[in-house]
PDB file of C-alpha atoms in Angstrom:
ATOM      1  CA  UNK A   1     127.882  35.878 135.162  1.00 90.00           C
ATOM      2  CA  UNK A   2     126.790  38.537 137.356  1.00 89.00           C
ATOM      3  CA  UNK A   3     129.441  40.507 139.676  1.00 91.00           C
ATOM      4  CA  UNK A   4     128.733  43.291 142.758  1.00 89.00           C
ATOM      5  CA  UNK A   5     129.075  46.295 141.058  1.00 90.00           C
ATOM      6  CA  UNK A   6     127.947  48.243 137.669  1.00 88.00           C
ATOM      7  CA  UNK A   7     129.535  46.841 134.223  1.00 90.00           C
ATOM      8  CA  UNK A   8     128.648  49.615 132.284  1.00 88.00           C
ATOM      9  CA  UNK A   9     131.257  52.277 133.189  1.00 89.00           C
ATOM     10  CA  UNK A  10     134.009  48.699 133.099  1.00 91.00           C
ATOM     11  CA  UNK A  11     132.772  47.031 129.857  1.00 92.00           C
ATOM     12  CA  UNK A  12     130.698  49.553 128.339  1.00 87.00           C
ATOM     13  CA  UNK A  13     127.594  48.664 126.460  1.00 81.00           C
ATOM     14  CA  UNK A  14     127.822  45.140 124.531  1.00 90.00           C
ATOM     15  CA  UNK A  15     131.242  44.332 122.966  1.00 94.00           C
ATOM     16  CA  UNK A  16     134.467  45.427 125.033  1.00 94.00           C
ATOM     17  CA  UNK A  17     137.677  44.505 123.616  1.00 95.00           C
ATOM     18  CA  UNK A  18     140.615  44.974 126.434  1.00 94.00           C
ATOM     19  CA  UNK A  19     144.059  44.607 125.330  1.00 93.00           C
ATOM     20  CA  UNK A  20     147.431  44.257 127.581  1.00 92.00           C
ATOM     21  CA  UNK A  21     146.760  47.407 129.203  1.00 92.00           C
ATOM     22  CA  UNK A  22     143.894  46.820 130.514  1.00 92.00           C
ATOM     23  CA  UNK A  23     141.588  49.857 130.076  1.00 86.00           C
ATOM     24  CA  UNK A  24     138.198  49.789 130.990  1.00 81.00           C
ATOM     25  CA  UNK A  25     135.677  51.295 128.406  1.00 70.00           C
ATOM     26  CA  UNK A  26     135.294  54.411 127.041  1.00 58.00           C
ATOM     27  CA  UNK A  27     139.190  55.140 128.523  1.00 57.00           C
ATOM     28  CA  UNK A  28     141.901  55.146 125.850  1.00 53.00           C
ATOM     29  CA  UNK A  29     143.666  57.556 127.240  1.00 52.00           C
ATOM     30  CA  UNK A  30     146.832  56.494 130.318  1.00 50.00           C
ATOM     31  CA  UNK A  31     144.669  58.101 133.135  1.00 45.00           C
ATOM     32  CA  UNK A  32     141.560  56.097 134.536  1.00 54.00           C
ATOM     33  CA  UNK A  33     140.173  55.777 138.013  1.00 67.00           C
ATOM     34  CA  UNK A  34     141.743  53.137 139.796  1.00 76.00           C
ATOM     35  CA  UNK A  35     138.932  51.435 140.949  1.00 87.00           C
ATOM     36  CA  UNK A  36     137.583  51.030 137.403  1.00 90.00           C
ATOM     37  CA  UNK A  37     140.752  48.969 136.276  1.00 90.00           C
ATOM     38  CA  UNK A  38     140.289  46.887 139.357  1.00 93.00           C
ATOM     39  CA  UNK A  39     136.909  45.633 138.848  1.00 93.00           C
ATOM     40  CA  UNK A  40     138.122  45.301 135.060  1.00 94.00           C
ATOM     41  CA  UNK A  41     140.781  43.187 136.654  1.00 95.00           C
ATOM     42  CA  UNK A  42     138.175  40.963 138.204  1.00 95.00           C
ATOM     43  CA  UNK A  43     135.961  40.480 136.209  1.00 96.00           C
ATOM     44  CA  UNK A  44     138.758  39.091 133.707  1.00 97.00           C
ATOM     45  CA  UNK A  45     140.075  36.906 136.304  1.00 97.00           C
ATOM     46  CA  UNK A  46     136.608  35.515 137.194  1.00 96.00           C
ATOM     47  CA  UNK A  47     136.227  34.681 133.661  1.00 96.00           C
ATOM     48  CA  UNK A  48     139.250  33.084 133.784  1.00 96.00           C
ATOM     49  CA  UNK A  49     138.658  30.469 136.157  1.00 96.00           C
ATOM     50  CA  UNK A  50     135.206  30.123 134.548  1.00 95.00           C
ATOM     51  CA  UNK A  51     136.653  29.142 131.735  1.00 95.00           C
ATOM     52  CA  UNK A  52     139.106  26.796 132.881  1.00 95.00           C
ATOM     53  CA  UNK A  53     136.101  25.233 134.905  1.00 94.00           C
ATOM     54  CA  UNK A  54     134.005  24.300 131.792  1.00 92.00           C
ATOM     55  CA  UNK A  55     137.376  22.550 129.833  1.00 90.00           C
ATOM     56  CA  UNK A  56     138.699  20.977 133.132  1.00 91.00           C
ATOM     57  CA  UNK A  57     142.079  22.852 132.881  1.00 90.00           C
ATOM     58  CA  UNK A  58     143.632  22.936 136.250  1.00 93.00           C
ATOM     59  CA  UNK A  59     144.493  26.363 135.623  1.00 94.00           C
ATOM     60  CA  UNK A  60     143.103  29.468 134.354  1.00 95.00           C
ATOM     61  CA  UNK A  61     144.996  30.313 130.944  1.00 95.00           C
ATOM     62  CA  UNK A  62     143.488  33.975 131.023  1.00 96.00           C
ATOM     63  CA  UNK A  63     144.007  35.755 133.538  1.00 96.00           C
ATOM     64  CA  UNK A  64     144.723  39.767 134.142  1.00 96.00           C
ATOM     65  CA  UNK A  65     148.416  39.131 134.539  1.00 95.00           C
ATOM     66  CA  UNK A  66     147.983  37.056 131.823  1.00 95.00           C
ATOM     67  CA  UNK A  67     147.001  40.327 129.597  1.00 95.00           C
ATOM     68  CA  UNK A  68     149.399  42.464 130.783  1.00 94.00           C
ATOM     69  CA  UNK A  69     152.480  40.257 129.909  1.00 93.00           C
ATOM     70  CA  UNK A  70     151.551  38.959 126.233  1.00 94.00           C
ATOM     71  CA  UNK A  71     149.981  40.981 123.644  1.00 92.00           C
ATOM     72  CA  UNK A  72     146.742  39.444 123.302  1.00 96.00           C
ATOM     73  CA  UNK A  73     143.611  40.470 122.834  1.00 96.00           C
ATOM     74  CA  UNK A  74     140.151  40.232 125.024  1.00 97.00           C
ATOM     75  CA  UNK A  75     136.316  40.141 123.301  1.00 97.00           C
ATOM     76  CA  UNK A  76     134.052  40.657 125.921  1.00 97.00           C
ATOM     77  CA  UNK A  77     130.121  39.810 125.591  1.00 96.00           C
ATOM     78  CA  UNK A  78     127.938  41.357 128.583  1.00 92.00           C
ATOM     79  CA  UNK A  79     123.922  41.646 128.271  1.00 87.00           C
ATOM     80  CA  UNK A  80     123.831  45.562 129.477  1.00 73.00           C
ATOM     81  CA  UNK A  81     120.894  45.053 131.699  1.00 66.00           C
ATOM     82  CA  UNK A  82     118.184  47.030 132.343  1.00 56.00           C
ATOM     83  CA  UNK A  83     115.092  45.078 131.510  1.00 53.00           C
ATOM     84  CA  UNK A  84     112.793  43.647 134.286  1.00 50.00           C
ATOM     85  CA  UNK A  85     114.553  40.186 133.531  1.00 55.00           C
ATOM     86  CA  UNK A  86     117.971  41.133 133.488  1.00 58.00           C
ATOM     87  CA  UNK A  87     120.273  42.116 136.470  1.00 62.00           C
ATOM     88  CA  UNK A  88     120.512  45.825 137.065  1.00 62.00           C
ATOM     89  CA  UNK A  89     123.729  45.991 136.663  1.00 74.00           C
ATOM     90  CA  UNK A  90     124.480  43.578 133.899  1.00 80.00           C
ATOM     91  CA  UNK A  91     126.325  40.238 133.228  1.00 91.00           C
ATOM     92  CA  UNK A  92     128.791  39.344 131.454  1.00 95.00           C
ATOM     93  CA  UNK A  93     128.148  36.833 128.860  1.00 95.00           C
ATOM     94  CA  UNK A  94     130.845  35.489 127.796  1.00 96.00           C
ATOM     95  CA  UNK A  95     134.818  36.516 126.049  1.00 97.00           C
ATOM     96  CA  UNK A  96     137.518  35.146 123.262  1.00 98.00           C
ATOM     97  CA  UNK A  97     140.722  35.895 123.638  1.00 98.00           C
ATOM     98  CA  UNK A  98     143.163  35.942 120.146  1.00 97.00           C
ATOM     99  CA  UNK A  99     147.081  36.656 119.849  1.00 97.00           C
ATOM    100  CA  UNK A 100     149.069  36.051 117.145  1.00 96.00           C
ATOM    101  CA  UNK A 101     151.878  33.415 118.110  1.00 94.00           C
ATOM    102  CA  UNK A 102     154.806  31.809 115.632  1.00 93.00           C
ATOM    103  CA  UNK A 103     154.160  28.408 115.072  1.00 93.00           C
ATOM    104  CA  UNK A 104     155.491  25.305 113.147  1.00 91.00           C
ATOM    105  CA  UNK A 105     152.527  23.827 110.728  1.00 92.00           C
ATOM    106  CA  UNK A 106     152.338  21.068 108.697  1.00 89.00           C
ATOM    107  CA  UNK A 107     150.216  21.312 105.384  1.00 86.00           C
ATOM    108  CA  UNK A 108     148.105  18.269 103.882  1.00 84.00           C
ATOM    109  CA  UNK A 109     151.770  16.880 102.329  1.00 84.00           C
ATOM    110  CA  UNK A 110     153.686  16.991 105.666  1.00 84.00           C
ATOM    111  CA  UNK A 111     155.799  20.059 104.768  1.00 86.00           C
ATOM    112  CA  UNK A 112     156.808  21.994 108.139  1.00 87.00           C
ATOM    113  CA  UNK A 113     155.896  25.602 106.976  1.00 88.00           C
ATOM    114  CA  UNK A 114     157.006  28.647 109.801  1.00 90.00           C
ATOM    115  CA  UNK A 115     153.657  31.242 110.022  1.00 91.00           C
ATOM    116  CA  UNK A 116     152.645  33.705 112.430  1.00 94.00           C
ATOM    117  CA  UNK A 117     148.553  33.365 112.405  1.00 95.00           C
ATOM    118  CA  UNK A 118     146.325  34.854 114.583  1.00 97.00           C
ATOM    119  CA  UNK A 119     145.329  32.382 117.112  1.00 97.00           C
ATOM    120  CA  UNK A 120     142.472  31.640 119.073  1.00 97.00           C
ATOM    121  CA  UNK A 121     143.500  31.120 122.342  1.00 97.00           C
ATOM    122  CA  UNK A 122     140.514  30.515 124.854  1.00 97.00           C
ATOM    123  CA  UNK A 123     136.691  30.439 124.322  1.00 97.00           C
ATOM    124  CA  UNK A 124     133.812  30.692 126.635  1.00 96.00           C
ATOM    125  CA  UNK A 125     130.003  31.247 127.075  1.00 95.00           C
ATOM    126  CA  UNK A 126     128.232  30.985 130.125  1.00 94.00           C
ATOM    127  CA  UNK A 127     126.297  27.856 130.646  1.00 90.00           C
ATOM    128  CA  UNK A 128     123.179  29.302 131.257  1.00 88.00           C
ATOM    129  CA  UNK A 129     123.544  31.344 127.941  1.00 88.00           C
ATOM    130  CA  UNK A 130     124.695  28.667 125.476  1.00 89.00           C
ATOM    131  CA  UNK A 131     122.905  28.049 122.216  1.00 88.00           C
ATOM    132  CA  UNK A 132     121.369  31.431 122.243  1.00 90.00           C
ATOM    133  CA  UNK A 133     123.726  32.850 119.323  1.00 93.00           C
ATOM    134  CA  UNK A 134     125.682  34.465 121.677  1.00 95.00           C
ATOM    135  CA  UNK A 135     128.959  32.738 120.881  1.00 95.00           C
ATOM    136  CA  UNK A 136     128.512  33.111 116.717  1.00 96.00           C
ATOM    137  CA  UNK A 137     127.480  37.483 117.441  1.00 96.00           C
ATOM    138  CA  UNK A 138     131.227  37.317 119.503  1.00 97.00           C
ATOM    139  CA  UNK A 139     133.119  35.115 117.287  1.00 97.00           C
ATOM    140  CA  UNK A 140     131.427  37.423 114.264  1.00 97.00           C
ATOM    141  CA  UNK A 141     132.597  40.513 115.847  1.00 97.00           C
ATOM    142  CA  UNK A 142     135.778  39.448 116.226  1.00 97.00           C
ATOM    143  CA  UNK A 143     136.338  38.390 112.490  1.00 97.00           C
ATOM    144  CA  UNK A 144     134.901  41.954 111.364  1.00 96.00           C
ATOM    145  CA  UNK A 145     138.013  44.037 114.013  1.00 95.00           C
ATOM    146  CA  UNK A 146     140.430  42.006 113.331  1.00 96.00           C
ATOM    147  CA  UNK A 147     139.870  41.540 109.549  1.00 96.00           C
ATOM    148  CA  UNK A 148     140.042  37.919 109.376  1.00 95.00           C
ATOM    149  CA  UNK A 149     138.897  34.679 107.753  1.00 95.00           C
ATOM    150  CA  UNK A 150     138.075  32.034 109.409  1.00 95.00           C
ATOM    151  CA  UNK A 151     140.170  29.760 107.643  1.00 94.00           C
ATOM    152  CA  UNK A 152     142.881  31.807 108.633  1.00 94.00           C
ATOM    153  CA  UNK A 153     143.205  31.179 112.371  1.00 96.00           C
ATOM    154  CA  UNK A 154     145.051  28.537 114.369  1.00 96.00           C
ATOM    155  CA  UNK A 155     143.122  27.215 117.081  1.00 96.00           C
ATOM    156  CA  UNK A 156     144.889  26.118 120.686  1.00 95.00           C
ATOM    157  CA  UNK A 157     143.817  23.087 121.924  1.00 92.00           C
ATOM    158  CA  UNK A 158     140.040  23.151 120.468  1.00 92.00           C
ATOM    159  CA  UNK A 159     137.458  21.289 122.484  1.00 91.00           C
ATOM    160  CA  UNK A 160     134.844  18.807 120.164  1.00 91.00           C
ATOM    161  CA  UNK A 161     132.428  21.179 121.426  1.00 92.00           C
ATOM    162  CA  UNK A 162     134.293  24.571 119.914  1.00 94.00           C
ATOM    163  CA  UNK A 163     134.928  22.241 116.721  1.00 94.00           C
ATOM    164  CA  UNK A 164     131.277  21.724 116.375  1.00 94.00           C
ATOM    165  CA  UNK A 165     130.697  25.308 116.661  1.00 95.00           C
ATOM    166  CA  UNK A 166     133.506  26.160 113.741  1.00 96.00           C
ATOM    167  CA  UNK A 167     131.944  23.179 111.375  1.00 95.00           C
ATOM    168  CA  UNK A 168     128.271  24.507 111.985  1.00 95.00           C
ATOM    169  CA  UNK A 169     128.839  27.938 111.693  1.00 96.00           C
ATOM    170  CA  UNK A 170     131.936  28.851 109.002  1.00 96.00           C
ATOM    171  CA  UNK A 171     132.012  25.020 107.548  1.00 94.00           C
ATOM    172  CA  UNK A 172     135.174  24.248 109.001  1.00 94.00           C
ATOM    173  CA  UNK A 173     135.003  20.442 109.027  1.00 89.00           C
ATOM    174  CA  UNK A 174     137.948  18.878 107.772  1.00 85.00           C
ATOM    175  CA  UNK A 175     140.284  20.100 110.689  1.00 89.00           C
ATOM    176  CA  UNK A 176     144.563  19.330 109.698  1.00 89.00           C
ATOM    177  CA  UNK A 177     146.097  18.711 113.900  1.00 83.00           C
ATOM    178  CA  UNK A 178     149.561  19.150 114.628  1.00 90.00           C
ATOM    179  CA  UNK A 179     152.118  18.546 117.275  1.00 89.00           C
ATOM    180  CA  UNK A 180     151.781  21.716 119.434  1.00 90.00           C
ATOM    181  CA  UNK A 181     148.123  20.873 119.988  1.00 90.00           C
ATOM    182  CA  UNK A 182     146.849  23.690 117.384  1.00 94.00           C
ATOM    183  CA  UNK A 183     144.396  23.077 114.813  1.00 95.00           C
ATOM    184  CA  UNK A 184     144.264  24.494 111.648  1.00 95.00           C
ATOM    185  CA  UNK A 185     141.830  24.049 108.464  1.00 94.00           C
ATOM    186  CA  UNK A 186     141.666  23.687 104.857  1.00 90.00           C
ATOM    187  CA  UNK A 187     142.262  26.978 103.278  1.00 89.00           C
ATOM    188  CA  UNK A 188     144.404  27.943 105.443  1.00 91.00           C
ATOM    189  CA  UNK A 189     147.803  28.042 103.857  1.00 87.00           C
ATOM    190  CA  UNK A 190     146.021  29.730 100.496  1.00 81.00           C
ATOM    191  CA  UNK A 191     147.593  33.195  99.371  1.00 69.00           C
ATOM    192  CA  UNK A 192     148.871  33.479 102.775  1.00 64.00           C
ATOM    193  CA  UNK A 193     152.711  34.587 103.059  1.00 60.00           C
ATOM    194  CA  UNK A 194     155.236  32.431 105.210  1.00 59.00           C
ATOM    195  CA  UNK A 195     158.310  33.258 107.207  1.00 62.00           C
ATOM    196  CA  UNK A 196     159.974  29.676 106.338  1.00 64.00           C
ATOM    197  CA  UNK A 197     159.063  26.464 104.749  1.00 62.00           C
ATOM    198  CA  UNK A 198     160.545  23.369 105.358  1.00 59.00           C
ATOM    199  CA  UNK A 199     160.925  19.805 103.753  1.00 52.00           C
ATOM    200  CA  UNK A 200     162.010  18.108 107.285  1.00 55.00           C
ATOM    201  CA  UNK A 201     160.651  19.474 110.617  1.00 54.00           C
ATOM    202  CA  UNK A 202     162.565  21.965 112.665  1.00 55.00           C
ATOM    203  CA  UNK A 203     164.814  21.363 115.447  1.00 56.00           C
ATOM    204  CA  UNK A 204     165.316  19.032 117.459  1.00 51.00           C
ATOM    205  CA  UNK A 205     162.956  16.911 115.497  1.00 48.00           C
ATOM    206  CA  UNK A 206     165.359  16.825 112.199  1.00 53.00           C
ATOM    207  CA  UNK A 207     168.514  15.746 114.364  1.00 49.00           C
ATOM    208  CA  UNK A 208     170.208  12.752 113.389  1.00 48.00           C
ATOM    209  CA  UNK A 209     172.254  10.270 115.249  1.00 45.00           C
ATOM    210  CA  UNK A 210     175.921  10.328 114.411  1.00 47.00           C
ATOM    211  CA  UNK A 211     178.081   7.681 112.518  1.00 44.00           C
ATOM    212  CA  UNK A 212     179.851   5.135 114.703  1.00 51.00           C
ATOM    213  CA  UNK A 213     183.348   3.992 113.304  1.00 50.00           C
ATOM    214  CA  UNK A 214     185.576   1.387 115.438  1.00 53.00           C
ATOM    215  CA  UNK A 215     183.065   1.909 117.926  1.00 52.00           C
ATOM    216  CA  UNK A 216     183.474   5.350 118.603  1.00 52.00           C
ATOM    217  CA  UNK A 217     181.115   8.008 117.909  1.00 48.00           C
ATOM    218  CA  UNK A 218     181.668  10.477 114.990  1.00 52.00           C
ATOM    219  CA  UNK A 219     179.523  13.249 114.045  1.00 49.00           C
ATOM    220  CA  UNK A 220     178.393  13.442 110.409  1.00 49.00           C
ATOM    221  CA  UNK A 221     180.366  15.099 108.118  1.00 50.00           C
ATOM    222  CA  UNK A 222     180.349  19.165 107.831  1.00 48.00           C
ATOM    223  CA  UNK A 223     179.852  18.816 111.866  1.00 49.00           C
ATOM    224  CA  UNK A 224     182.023  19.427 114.471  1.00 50.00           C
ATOM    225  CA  UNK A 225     183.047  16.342 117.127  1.00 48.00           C
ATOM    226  CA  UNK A 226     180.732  17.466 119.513  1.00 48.00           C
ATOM    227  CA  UNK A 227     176.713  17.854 118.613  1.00 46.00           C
ATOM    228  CA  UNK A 228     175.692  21.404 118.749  1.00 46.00           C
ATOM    229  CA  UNK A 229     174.440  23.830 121.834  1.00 44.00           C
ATOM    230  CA  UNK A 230     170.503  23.092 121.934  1.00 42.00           C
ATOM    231  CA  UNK A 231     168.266  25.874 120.494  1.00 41.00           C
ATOM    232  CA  UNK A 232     164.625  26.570 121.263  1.00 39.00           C
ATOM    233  CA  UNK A 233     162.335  26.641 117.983  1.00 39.00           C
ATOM    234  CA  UNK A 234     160.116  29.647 117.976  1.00 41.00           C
ATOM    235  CA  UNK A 235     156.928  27.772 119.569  1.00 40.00           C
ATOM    236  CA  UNK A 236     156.227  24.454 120.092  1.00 38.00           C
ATOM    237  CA  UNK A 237     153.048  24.439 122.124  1.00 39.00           C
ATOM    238  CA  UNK A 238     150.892  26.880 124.566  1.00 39.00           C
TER     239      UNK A 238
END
């Protein structure tokens, strides 16, 4: 994906990693020039929409306003250029974007275990540049900053195409789905601390209907006569 001005002074050389403040490369300190963070800006929003393109969302789910309100994290993938077939300027290739999120799981027995994983949260190669190892050298260089194991993440909403790509490459083939559309593997709960395990599933899934008597309705015991304010459970979905 090619764009109207020069990527190297925005992304840098290969891998630029952009978090919610949006720096552009080579600038980790507060001060930048402005017009730096704006093409940085673009270029994550065209990638964006991209993205959302290739899965048939009807919306981008990363986006530069995205970044800057959740504390995720952007792998970007741009061929620097240079070369008499490249673009002058560069191209982007291709990002991953990974937060860590709370979730509910459930393990191969059904047990509702609270975990805070790091997630993998959108996922996308250029057309043009697909099956040329570009996706495994990003996904690779992810694992290596953030320290990870493959087994280890939670994936949002995985296509069968990014599926095929985690059984091929890390032998991640017996996939374990849940009820907030995340996917996670086998391996995944090993040596790995919790926040909170569970034998029945969180609110408001583990409510139960209250005992009628005469025909009126009476909460169970150790409840009060009317059900309790609703509460939110710490994520249930994207």
């Amino acid at each position: 994906m090619e764009f109207p001005f020069d990527l190297t002074p925005v992304l840098g050389d290969r891998f630029c990693v952009v978090d919610q403040h949006l720096r552009p490369a080579g600038r980790p300190g507060p001060t930048h020039r402005g017009d730096l963070q704006q093409q940085l800006r673009t270029v994550i929003d065209e990638l964006g929409k991209a993205s959302a393109k290739a899965q048939g969302l009807p919306a981008p789910v990363t986006s530069a306003a995205r970044m800057e309100s959740n504390r995720h994290v952007l792998y970007i993938l741009r061929d620097p250029g240079g070369a008499a077939h490249r673009p002058p300027r560069g191209a982007v290739i291709g990002f991953l974007k990974v937060g860590y999120k709370k979730l509910f799981l459930l393990d191969r027995t059904g047990v509702h275990v609270e975990s805070e994983p790091l997630c993998v949260l959108d996922f996308y190669i250029h057309e043009s540049l697909q099956r040329h190892g570009h996706g495994r050298a990003l996904f690779q260089h992810m694992l290596q900053s953030e320290r990870v194991d493959p087994r280890r993440l939670a994936i949002d909403r995985p296509s069968q195409k990014l599926l095929g790509f985690l059984r091929k490459h890390y032998g991640l083939d017996d996939p374990i789905p849940q009820v907030n559309n995340f996917v996670i593997f086998e391996g995944f709960f090993s040596n790995r601390p919790v926040l909170r395990e569970e034998a029945e599933p969180p609110w408001p899934f583990n409510l139960r209907p209250f005992v009628r008597r005469d025909g009126r309705t009476e909460p169970p015991a150790g409840q009060t006569d009317a059900p309790p304010p609703p509460r939110r459970a710490s994520s249930l979905g994207r």
